[in-house]
Structures are given as C-alpha cells and as structure tokens.
C-alpha cells in the first residue's frame, strides 16, 4: 500500500488533519516522560543449548526452547530503543535516542501547532517517517526490521468523545483497504486484551491480514 495513497486519504482528503515532520533524534527527557525508558522493552530468554533468543510473550512453554527443546535462561528485559550521543563528548549529558515511533514528535510540537495553525477539536496530526527499534525478526520474510518507515496519526478529541471517535477511526481505516482490492476474508479486526496493551494505551485494535504464514498486523 503506497504511502502516497495513505497521505492522500488522511491529509489531502480531510480538513481536520495537518501533516508534519518531527525530528528523528530526540532528547531523553521526552522518552522518560512518555514512559518509554522504563517500559519500552521485551522480556526475552536465551536457549542454553542452541543459543537462540526468544521473546517470552511468544513462547508456549517459557522454560523450554521451541526449536531444540533445551532449557531457557531466566527472562531478561531488553530495551528496544537505540541510544547515541549528540556533540563531540560521549557522556550522559549528551545522550539522545533515535525515535522508536513518530508519535512523540507530534506531542512535543503540539503547542507550536496550536499557536501557529489554531486548529479546533477534534483534529489530528499525520506523519510519515523513519522509526528505529533495537530488535529484528528474520522470520516471515523479514517481517520486522530495525529501521522502518512508519505512517502515524494522532487524533485529539474531548474525553467524552474518545470511545465514539476510536470506533469511527477503526471502521474508517479497516474499510480503506477494500478500496485497493483486498478481500474481506483476508482482513480482520483484533482488539487487544488488557494484558497486551502498551503502557500508554487505554484501548487498541489491530487490523490483521491473512498472510501465507498466518494472521498478522
């Protein structure tokens, strides 16, 4: 699905969403405030026999390797953000992160947008840009890589309208895929249970596609 088609549908064809482009390198205080420094990690275990590493959430038996049936190590947290330094001195005062998602740049620039564009609720911000995560899944045709292009919307509403607007957006994005010839049997909505929600989320629904290797978002 072309990023230009997505941009056309959410920015050019709407009068309530503004396009923007935020910085890739962001101050650590941003990610501390958002909870990413403390919470944006995966629990992973290593196999003592074949030395492969596995995400605990994907394991049917958290103590046994799914490939060689060997014993797994105790789960350890692996932070998913890339660190680097700005300026010539590599110390904690100059620590910055490559953004793991584009949303925080929208929040950081929120007040600037209010002061310059004066949008009224409800309104949204859209962005297409690089995101970076310190992980890689080589299975499923390299389905997840460390560097990828992300298309994201943050839509701001009054709290009393939140549930209604969420359902409207889920239906809108779900139906959008059918404009490009996708079959309804190959798409489904999957609401996240509470134990799967991100640390900042109240609700989330994935739109999943039936790939040759099974359903995935």
GROMACS .gro file of C-alpha atoms in nm:
model
  217
    1UNK     CA    1   0.000   0.000   0.000
    2UNK     CA    2   0.161   0.326  -0.115
    3UNK     CA    3   0.245   0.587   0.146
    4UNK     CA    4   0.119   0.847  -0.102
    5UNK     CA    5  -0.224   0.682  -0.107
    6UNK     CA    6  -0.230   0.687   0.273
    7UNK     CA    7  -0.126   1.055   0.286
    8UNK     CA    8  -0.388   1.144   0.028
    9UNK     CA    9  -0.665   0.977   0.228
   10UNK     CA   10  -0.578   1.116   0.572
   11UNK     CA   11  -0.439   1.463   0.488
   12UNK     CA   12  -0.543   1.584   0.141
   13UNK     CA   13  -0.897   1.446   0.157
   14UNK     CA   14  -0.972   1.564   0.512
   15UNK     CA   15  -0.997   1.910   0.662
   16UNK     CA   16  -0.928   1.805   1.023
   17UNK     CA   17  -0.576   1.661   0.992
   18UNK     CA   18  -0.248   1.850   0.949
   19UNK     CA   19   0.067   1.695   0.804
   20UNK     CA   20   0.401   1.742   0.981
   21UNK     CA   21   0.757   1.610   1.007
   22UNK     CA   22   0.926   1.588   1.350
   23UNK     CA   23   1.290   1.522   1.442
   24UNK     CA   24   1.436   1.170   1.445
   25UNK     CA   25   1.684   1.243   1.726
   26UNK     CA   26   1.501   1.335   2.045
   27UNK     CA   27   1.605   1.432   2.397
   28UNK     CA   28   1.592   1.153   2.659
   29UNK     CA   29   1.353   1.360   2.874
   30UNK     CA   30   1.089   1.309   2.604
   31UNK     CA   31   1.117   0.932   2.631
   32UNK     CA   32   1.134   0.943   3.011
   33UNK     CA   33   0.811   1.145   3.022
   34UNK     CA   34   0.637   0.908   2.781
   35UNK     CA   35   0.739   0.602   2.983
   36UNK     CA   36   0.950   0.450   2.705
   37UNK     CA   37   1.278   0.449   2.901
   38UNK     CA   38   1.125   0.239   3.180
   39UNK     CA   39   0.861   0.042   2.991
   40UNK     CA   40   0.955   0.006   2.625
   41UNK     CA   41   1.122  -0.334   2.642
   42UNK     CA   42   1.064  -0.701   2.566
   43UNK     CA   43   1.126  -0.986   2.807
   44UNK     CA   44   1.350  -1.239   2.632
   45UNK     CA   45   1.513  -1.572   2.716
   46UNK     CA   46   1.814  -1.746   2.563
   47UNK     CA   47   1.837  -2.117   2.495
   48UNK     CA   48   2.128  -2.273   2.685
   49UNK     CA   49   2.174  -2.535   2.411
   50UNK     CA   50   2.123  -2.374   2.069
   51UNK     CA   51   2.192  -2.017   2.197
   52UNK     CA   52   1.890  -1.869   2.017
   53UNK     CA   53   1.692  -1.587   2.178
   54UNK     CA   54   1.314  -1.579   2.210
   55UNK     CA   55   1.052  -1.326   2.312
   56UNK     CA   56   0.882  -1.464   2.624
   57UNK     CA   57   0.538  -1.348   2.513
   58UNK     CA   58   0.565  -1.575   2.204
   59UNK     CA   59   0.660  -1.889   2.397
   60UNK     CA   60   0.406  -2.162   2.472
   61UNK     CA   61   0.636  -2.301   2.741
   62UNK     CA   62   0.852  -2.023   2.897
   63UNK     CA   63   1.105  -2.278   3.024
   64UNK     CA   64   1.163  -2.480   2.706
   65UNK     CA   65   1.321  -2.384   2.373
   66UNK     CA   66   1.061  -2.414   2.096
   67UNK     CA   67   1.324  -2.536   1.847
   68UNK     CA   68   1.563  -2.773   2.022
   69UNK     CA   69   1.362  -2.827   2.346
   70UNK     CA   70   1.661  -2.715   2.551
   71UNK     CA   71   1.640  -2.522   2.876
   72UNK     CA   72   1.586  -2.146   2.858
   73UNK     CA   73   1.753  -1.884   3.075
   74UNK     CA   74   1.556  -1.662   3.309
   75UNK     CA   75   1.375  -1.386   3.122
   76UNK     CA   76   1.561  -1.053   3.095
   77UNK     CA   77   1.432  -0.713   2.978
   78UNK     CA   78   1.578  -0.581   2.651
   79UNK     CA   79   1.517  -0.213   2.588
   80UNK     CA   80   1.407  -0.153   2.230
   81UNK     CA   81   1.546   0.199   2.182
   82UNK     CA   82   1.873   0.292   2.011
   83UNK     CA   83   2.099   0.528   2.208
   84UNK     CA   84   2.350   0.770   2.061
   85UNK     CA   85   2.521   1.097   2.158
   86UNK     CA   86   2.498   1.445   2.015
   87UNK     CA   87   2.808   1.659   2.008
   88UNK     CA   88   3.174   1.555   2.048
   89UNK     CA   89   3.155   1.431   2.409
   90UNK     CA   90   3.004   1.089   2.476
   91UNK     CA   91   2.854   1.122   2.824
   92UNK     CA   92   2.507   1.105   2.978
   93UNK     CA   93   2.463   1.482   2.939
   94UNK     CA   94   2.468   1.438   2.560
   95UNK     CA   95   2.260   1.120   2.541
   96UNK     CA   96   1.980   1.112   2.280
   97UNK     CA   97   1.759   0.840   2.135
   98UNK     CA   98   1.659   0.752   1.781
   99UNK     CA   99   1.283   0.764   1.793
  100UNK     CA  100   1.118   0.420   1.818
  101UNK     CA  101   0.793   0.575   1.693
  102UNK     CA  102   0.685   0.904   1.538
  103UNK     CA  103   0.405   0.992   1.782
  104UNK     CA  104   0.619   1.161   2.049
  105UNK     CA  105   0.737   1.421   1.796
  106UNK     CA  106   0.373   1.518   1.746
  107UNK     CA  107   0.320   1.563   2.119
  108UNK     CA  108   0.639   1.766   2.161
  109UNK     CA  109   0.532   2.001   1.880
  110UNK     CA  110   0.167   2.015   1.989
  111UNK     CA  111   0.180   2.361   2.146
  112UNK     CA  112   0.372   2.505   1.850
  113UNK     CA  113   0.100   2.375   1.617
  114UNK     CA  114  -0.177   2.520   1.835
  115UNK     CA  115  -0.006   2.861   1.835
  116UNK     CA  116   0.066   2.866   1.462
  117UNK     CA  117  -0.226   2.684   1.298
  118UNK     CA  118  -0.502   2.732   1.563
  119UNK     CA  119  -0.685   2.402   1.498
  120UNK     CA  120  -1.009   2.329   1.683
  121UNK     CA  121  -1.104   1.997   1.843
  122UNK     CA  122  -1.133   1.738   1.711
  123UNK     CA  123  -0.823   1.748   1.491
  124UNK     CA  124  -0.532   1.526   1.406
  125UNK     CA  125  -0.164   1.526   1.308
  126UNK     CA  126  -0.022   1.291   1.048
  127UNK     CA  127   0.339   1.200   0.981
  128UNK     CA  128   0.541   0.963   0.765
  129UNK     CA  129   0.899   0.898   0.873
  130UNK     CA  130   1.171   0.664   0.990
  131UNK     CA  131   1.147   0.479   1.321
  132UNK     CA  132   1.413   0.259   1.482
  133UNK     CA  133   1.386  -0.034   1.723
  134UNK     CA  134   1.666  -0.242   1.868
  135UNK     CA  135   1.522  -0.573   1.754
  136UNK     CA  136   1.485  -0.780   1.441
  137UNK     CA  137   1.267  -1.075   1.348
  138UNK     CA  138   1.419  -1.255   1.049
  139UNK     CA  139   1.123  -1.494   1.008
  140UNK     CA  140   0.811  -1.428   0.799
  141UNK     CA  141   1.002  -1.270   0.508
  142UNK     CA  142   1.188  -1.025   0.741
  143UNK     CA  143   0.856  -0.902   0.875
  144UNK     CA  144   1.018  -0.669   1.129
  145UNK     CA  145   1.346  -0.483   1.088
  146UNK     CA  146   1.546  -0.237   1.297
  147UNK     CA  147   1.479   0.057   1.064
  148UNK     CA  148   1.140   0.103   0.906
  149UNK     CA  149   0.903   0.364   0.764
  150UNK     CA  150   0.608   0.447   0.986
  151UNK     CA  151   0.281   0.619   0.896
  152UNK     CA  152   0.103   0.751   1.201
  153UNK     CA  153  -0.188   0.970   1.307
  154UNK     CA  154  -0.252   1.125   1.645
  155UNK     CA  155  -0.613   1.243   1.667
  156UNK     CA  156  -0.711   1.472   1.954
  157UNK     CA  157  -1.066   1.475   2.091
  158UNK     CA  158  -1.256   1.570   2.402
  159UNK     CA  159  -1.252   1.283   2.658
  160UNK     CA  160  -1.629   1.243   2.635
  161UNK     CA  161  -1.597   1.169   2.261
  162UNK     CA  162  -1.298   0.934   2.283
  163UNK     CA  163  -1.476   0.597   2.259
  164UNK     CA  164  -1.700   0.709   1.973
  165UNK     CA  165  -1.412   0.858   1.772
  166UNK     CA  166  -1.200   0.547   1.825
  167UNK     CA  167  -1.469   0.326   1.673
  168UNK     CA  168  -1.509   0.567   1.382
  169UNK     CA  169  -1.136   0.554   1.309
  170UNK     CA  170  -1.121   0.174   1.334
  171UNK     CA  171  -1.406   0.139   1.084
  172UNK     CA  172  -1.260   0.408   0.855
  173UNK     CA  173  -0.913   0.252   0.834
  174UNK     CA  174  -1.049  -0.102   0.806
  175UNK     CA  175  -1.275  -0.011   0.512
  176UNK     CA  176  -0.995   0.187   0.343
  177UNK     CA  177  -0.811  -0.132   0.249
  178UNK     CA  178  -1.102  -0.256   0.042
  179UNK     CA  179  -1.059   0.040  -0.196
  180UNK     CA  180  -0.744  -0.135  -0.323
  181UNK     CA  181  -0.900  -0.471  -0.399
  182UNK     CA  182  -0.831  -0.653  -0.072
  183UNK     CA  183  -1.074  -0.936   0.001
  184UNK     CA  184  -1.281  -0.910   0.318
  185UNK     CA  185  -1.189  -1.267   0.411
  186UNK     CA  186  -0.823  -1.161   0.435
  187UNK     CA  187  -0.876  -0.878   0.685
  188UNK     CA  188  -0.999  -0.878   1.042
  189UNK     CA  189  -1.013  -0.653   1.348
  190UNK     CA  190  -0.845  -0.779   1.663
  191UNK     CA  191  -0.900  -0.577   1.984
  192UNK     CA  192  -0.612  -0.609   2.231
  193UNK     CA  193  -0.687  -0.767   2.570
  194UNK     CA  194  -0.581  -0.559   2.871
  195UNK     CA  195  -0.263  -0.761   2.929
  196UNK     CA  196  -0.146  -0.686   2.573
  197UNK     CA  197  -0.199  -0.309   2.574
  198UNK     CA  198   0.100  -0.078   2.551
  199UNK     CA  199   0.188   0.100   2.875
  200UNK     CA  200   0.029   0.425   2.748
  201UNK     CA  201  -0.286   0.279   2.587
  202UNK     CA  202  -0.644   0.259   2.713
  203UNK     CA  203  -0.760   0.059   2.409
  204UNK     CA  204  -0.612  -0.073   2.085
  205UNK     CA  205  -0.737  -0.268   1.784
  206UNK     CA  206  -0.509  -0.423   1.523
  207UNK     CA  207  -0.618  -0.466   1.164
  208UNK     CA  208  -0.467  -0.800   1.069
  209UNK     CA  209  -0.406  -0.955   0.726
  210UNK     CA  210  -0.413  -1.325   0.645
  211UNK     CA  211  -0.059  -1.372   0.513
  212UNK     CA  212   0.068  -1.708   0.377
  213UNK     CA  213   0.221  -1.765   0.722
  214UNK     CA  214  -0.099  -1.673   0.910
  215UNK     CA  215  -0.270  -1.368   1.059
  216UNK     CA  216  -0.051  -1.071   1.149
  217UNK     CA  217  -0.079  -0.691   1.169
   0.00000   0.00000   0.00000
